[in-house]
mmCIF file of C-alpha atoms in Angstrom:
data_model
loop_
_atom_site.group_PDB
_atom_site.id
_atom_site.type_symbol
_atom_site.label_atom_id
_atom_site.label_comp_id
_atom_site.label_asym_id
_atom_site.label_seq_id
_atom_site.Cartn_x
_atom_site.Cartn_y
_atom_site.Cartn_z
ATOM 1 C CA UNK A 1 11.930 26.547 -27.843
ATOM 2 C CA UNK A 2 13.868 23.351 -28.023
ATOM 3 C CA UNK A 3 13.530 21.023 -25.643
ATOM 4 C CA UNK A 4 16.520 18.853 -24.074
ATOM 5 C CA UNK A 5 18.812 17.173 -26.255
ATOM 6 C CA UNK A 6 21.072 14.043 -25.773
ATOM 7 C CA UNK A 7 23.167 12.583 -27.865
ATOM 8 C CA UNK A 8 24.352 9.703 -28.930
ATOM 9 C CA UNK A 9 20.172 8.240 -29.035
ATOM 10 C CA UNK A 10 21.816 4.571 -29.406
ATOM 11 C CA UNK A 11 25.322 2.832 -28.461
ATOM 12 C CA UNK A 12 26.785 0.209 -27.741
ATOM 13 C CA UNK A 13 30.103 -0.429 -25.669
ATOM 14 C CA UNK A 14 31.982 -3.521 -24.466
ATOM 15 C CA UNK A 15 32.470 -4.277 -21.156
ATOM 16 C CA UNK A 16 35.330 -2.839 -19.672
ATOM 17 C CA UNK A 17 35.161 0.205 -22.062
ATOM 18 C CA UNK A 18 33.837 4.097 -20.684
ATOM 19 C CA UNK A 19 30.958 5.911 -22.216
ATOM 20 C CA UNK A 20 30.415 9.595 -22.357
ATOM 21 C CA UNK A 21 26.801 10.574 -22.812
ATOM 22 C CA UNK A 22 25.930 14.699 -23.864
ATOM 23 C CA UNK A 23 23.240 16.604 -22.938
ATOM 24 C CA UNK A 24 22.185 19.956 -24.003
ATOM 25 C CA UNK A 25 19.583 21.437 -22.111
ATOM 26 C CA UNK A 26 16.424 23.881 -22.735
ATOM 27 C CA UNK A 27 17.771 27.412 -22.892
ATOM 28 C CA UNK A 28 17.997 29.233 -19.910
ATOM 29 C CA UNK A 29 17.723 26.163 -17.843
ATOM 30 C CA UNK A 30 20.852 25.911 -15.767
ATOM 31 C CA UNK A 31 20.122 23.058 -13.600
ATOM 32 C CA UNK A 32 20.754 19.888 -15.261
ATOM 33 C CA UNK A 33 20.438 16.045 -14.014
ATOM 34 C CA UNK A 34 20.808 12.698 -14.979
ATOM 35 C CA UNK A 35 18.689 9.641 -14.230
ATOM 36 C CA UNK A 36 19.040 5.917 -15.161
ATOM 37 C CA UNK A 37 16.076 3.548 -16.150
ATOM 38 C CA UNK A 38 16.179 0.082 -16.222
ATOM 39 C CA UNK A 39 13.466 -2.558 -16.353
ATOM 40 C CA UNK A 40 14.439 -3.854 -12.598
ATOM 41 C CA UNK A 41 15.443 -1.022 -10.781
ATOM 42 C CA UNK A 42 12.895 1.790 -12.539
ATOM 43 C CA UNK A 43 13.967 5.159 -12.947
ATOM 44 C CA UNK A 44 16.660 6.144 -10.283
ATOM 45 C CA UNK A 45 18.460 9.689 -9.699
ATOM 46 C CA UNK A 46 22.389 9.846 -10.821
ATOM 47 C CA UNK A 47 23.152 13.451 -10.086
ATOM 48 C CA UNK A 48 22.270 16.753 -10.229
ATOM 49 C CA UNK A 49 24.414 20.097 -11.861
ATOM 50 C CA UNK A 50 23.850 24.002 -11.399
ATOM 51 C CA UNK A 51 26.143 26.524 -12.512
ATOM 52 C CA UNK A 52 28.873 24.064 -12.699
ATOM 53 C CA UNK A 53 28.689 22.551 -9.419
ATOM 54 C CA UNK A 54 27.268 19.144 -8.074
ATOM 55 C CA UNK A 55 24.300 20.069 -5.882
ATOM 56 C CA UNK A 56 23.084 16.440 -5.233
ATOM 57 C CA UNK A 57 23.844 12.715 -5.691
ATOM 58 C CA UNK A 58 21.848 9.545 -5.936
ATOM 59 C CA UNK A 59 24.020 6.161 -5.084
ATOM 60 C CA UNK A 60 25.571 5.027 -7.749
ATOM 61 C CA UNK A 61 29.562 4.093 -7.897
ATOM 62 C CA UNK A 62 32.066 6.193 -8.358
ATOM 63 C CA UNK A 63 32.047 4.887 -12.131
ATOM 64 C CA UNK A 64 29.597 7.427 -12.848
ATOM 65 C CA UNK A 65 30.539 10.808 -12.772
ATOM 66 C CA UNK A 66 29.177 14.080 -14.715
ATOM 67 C CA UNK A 67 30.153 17.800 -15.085
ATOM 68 C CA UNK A 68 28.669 20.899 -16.531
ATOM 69 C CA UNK A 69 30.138 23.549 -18.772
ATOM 70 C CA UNK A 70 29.675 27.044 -18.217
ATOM 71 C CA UNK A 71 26.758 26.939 -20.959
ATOM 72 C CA UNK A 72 24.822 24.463 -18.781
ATOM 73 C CA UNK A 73 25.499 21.875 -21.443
ATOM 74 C CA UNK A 74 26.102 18.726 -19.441
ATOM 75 C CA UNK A 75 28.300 14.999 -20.006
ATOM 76 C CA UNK A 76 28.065 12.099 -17.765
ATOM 77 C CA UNK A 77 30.465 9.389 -17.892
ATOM 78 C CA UNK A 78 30.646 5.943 -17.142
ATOM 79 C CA UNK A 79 33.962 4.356 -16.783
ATOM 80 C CA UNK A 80 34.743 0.565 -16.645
ATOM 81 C CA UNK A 81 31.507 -0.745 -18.170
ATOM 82 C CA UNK A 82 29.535 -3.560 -16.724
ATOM 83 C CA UNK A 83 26.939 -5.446 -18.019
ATOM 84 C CA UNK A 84 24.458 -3.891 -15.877
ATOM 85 C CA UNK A 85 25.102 -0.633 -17.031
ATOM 86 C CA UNK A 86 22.916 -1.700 -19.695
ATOM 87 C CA UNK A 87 19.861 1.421 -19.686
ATOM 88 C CA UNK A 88 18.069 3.772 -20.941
ATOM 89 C CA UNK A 89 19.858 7.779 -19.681
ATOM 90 C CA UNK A 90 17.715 10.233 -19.402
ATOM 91 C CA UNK A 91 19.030 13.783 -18.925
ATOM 92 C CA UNK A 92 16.481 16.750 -17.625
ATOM 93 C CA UNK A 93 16.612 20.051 -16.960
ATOM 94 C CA UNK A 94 14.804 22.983 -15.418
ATOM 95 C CA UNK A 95 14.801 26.133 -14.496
ATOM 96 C CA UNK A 96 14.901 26.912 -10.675
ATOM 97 C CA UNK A 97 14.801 24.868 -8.053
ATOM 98 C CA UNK A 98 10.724 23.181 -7.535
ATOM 99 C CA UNK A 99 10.228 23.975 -11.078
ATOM 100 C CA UNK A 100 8.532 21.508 -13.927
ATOM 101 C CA UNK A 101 11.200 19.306 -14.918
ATOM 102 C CA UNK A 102 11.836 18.294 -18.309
ATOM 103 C CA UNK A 103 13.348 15.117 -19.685
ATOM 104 C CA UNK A 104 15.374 14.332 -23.116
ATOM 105 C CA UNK A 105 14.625 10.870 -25.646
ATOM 106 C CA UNK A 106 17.301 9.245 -23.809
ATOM 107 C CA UNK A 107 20.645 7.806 -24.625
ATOM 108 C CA UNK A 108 20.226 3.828 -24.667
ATOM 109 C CA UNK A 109 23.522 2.223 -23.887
ATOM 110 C CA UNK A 110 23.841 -1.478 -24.775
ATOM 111 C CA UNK A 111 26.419 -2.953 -22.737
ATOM 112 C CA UNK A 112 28.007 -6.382 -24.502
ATOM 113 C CA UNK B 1 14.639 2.708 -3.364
ATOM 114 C CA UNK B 2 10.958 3.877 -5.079
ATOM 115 C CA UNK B 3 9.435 6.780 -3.032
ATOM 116 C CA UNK B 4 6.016 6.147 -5.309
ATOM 117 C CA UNK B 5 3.865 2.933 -5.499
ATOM 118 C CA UNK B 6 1.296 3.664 -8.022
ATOM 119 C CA UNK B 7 -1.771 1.385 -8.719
ATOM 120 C CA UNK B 8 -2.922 -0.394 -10.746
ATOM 121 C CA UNK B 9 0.574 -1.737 -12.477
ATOM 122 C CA UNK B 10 -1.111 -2.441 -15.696
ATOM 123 C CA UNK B 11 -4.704 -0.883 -16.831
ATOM 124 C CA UNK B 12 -6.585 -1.787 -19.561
ATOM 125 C CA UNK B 13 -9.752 0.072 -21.260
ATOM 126 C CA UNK B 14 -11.457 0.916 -24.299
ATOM 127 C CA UNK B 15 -11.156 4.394 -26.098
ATOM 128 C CA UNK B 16 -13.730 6.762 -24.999
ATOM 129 C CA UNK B 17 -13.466 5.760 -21.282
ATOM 130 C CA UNK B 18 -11.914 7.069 -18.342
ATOM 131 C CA UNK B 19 -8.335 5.788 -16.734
ATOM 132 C CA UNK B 20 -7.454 6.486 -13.455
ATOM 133 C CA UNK B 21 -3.878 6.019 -12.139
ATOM 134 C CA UNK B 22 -3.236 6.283 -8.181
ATOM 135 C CA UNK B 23 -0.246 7.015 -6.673
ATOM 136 C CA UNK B 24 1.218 6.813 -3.314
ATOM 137 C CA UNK B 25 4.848 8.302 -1.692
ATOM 138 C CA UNK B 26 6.142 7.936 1.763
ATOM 139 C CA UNK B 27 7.841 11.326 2.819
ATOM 140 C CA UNK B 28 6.364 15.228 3.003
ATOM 141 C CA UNK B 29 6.466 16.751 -0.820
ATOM 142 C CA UNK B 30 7.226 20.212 -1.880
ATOM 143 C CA UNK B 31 5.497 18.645 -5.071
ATOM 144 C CA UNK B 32 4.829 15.879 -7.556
ATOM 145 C CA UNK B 33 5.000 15.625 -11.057
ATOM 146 C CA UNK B 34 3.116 12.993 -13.796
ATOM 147 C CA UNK B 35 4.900 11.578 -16.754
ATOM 148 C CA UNK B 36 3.851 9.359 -19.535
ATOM 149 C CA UNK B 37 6.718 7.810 -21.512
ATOM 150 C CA UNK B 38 5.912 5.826 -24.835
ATOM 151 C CA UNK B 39 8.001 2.679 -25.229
ATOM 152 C CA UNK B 40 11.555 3.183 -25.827
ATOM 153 C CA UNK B 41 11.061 7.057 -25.401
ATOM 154 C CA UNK B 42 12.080 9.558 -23.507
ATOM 155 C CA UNK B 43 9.330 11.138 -20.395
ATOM 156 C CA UNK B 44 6.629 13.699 -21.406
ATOM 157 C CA UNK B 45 5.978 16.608 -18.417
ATOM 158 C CA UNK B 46 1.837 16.485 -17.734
ATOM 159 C CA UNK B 47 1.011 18.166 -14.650
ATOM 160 C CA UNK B 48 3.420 19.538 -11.993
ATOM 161 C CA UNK B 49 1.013 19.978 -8.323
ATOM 162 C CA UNK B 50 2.567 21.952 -5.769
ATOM 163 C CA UNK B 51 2.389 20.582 -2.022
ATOM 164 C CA UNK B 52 -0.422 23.648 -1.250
ATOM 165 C CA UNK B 53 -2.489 22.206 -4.732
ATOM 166 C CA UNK B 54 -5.482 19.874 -4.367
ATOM 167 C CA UNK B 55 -6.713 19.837 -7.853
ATOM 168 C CA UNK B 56 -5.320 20.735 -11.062
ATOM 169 C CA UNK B 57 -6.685 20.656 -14.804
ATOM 170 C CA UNK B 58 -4.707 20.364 -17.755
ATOM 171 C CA UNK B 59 -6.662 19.597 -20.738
ATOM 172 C CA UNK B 60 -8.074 15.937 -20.699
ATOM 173 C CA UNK B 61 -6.227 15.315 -17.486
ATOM 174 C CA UNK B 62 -7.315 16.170 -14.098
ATOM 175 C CA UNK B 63 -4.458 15.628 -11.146
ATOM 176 C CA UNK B 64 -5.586 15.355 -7.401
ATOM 177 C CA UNK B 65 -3.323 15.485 -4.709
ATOM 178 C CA UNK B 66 -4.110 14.693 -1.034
ATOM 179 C CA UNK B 67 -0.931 15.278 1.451
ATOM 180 C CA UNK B 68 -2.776 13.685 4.496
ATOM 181 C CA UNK B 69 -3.027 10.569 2.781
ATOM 182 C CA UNK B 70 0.179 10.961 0.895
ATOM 183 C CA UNK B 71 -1.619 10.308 -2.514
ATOM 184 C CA UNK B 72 -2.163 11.262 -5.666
ATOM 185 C CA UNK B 73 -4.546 10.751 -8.685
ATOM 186 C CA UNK B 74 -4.526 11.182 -12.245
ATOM 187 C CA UNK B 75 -7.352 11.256 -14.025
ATOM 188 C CA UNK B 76 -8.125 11.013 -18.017
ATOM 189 C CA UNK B 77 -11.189 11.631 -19.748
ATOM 190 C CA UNK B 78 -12.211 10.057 -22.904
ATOM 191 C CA UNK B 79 -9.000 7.833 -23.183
ATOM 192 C CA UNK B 80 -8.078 7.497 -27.067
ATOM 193 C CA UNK B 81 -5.625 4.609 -28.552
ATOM 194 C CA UNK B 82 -2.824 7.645 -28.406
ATOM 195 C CA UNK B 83 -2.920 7.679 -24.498
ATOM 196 C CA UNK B 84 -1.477 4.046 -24.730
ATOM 197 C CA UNK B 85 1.819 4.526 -22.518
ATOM 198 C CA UNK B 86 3.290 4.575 -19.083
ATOM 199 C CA UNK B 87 2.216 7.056 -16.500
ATOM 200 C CA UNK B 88 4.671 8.038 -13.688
ATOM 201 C CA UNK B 89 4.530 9.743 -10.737
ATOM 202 C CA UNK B 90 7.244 11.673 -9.642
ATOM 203 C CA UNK B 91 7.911 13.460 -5.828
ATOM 204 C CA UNK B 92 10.398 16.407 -4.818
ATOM 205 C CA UNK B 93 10.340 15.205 -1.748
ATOM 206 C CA UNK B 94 12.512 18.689 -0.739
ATOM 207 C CA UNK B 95 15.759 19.092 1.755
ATOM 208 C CA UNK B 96 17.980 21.898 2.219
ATOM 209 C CA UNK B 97 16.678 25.008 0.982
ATOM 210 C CA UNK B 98 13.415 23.489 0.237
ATOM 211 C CA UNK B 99 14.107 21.371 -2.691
ATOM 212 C CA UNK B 100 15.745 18.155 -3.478
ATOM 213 C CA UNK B 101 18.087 19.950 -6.239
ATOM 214 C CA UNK B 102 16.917 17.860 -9.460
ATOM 215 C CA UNK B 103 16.008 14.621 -7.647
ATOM 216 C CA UNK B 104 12.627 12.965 -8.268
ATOM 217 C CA UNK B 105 11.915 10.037 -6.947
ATOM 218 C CA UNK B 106 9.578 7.787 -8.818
ATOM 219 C CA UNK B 107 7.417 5.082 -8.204
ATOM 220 C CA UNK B 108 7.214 2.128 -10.912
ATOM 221 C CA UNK B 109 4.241 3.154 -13.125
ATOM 222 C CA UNK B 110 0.884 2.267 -14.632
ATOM 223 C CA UNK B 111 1.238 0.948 -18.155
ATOM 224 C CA UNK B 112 -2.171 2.192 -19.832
ATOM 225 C CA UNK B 113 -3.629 0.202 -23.015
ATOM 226 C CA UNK B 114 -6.350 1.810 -24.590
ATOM 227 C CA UNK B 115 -7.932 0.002 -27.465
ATOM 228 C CA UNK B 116 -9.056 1.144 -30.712
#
């Protein structure tokens, strides 16, 4: 079984710009969410996705939103870059609620 | 904010020997989850202990988990140079329904060196 995909692995945007990170998660895993990790602020919750809907939020800006498609293939996007938004995203998935949760490679997004 | 502190921050041992990573979370659980992540990398799943769990066994790796004291262990046996990583603990601390809906909450890891 293939495990969660993200894609790009690397990029890098200038400030200013928006970013749109993809994740495709394990099959038949329909809840989908998106963490960022940085060397100051450790691993911190962005959102989380079933069936198309936003269940639950970490706090983060507005700037980053997400959605999920019907084929619980998920994008998260970051509008109006900022230096900080320099990290590594890590996208996970699972399959019901309290389950083992299970995290991509990570898109790292350089920020210049 | 980090729901986990884990101790020690950095550990350092020689292959063959035993590591043993603590961590420590601040709110009721429904359960918690350990990680290791290799530099650069994304995290690898290792043990998932429910709230109602007080010992589990995977392998090398033995988790403890001790909800009156809000703690957690994670034991490995015979460390080898491939166990070199960071080790995270991660909480479902639970809400509506019973679950937190995707959101761990992690503490800021043990880095583990074990030397050849």
């Amino acid at each position: 079984k293939a495990g969660v995909t993200q894609t790009p692995r690397y990029l890098i945007k200038t400030r200013g710009q928006q970013v749109t990170l993809s994740c495709s998660p394990i099959s038949g895993h329909r809840s989908v969410s998106w963490y960022q990790q940085t060397p100051g602020q450790g691993l911190q919750f962005l959102f989380e996705y079933f069936s198309e809907t936003q269940r639950n939020k970490g706090n983060f800006p507005g700037r980053f939103s997400g959605r999920q498609f019907s084929n619980s293939r998920s994008e998260m996007n970051v509008s109006t870059l900022e230096l900080g938004d320099s990290a590594l995203y890590l996208c996970a998935s699972s399959s019901v609620a309290g389950n083992t949760i299970y995290f991509g490679e990570g898109s790292w997004l350089t920020v210049v | 904010s980090q729901q986990g502190e884990e101790d020690p921050q950095a550990l350092s041992i020689q292959e063959g020997e035993n590591a043993t990573m603590n961590c420590s979370y601040k709110t009721s659980i429904n359960n918690l989850q350990w990680y290791r992540q290799n530099s650069g990398r994304g995290l690898v799943h290792l043990i998932l202990i429910r709230s109602n769990e007080r010992e589990k066994h995977s392998g090398r790796l033995r988790v403890t988990l001790d909800t009156s004291k809000k703690s957690s262990s994670l034991l490995i046996t015979a460390s080898r140079a491939a166990d070199t990583a960071s080790y995270f603990c991660a909480t479902d601390a639970g809400g509506a329904g019973g679950t937190s809906y995707g959101k761990l909450t992690f503490g800021q890891g043990t880095i583990l060196t074990v030397h050849p």
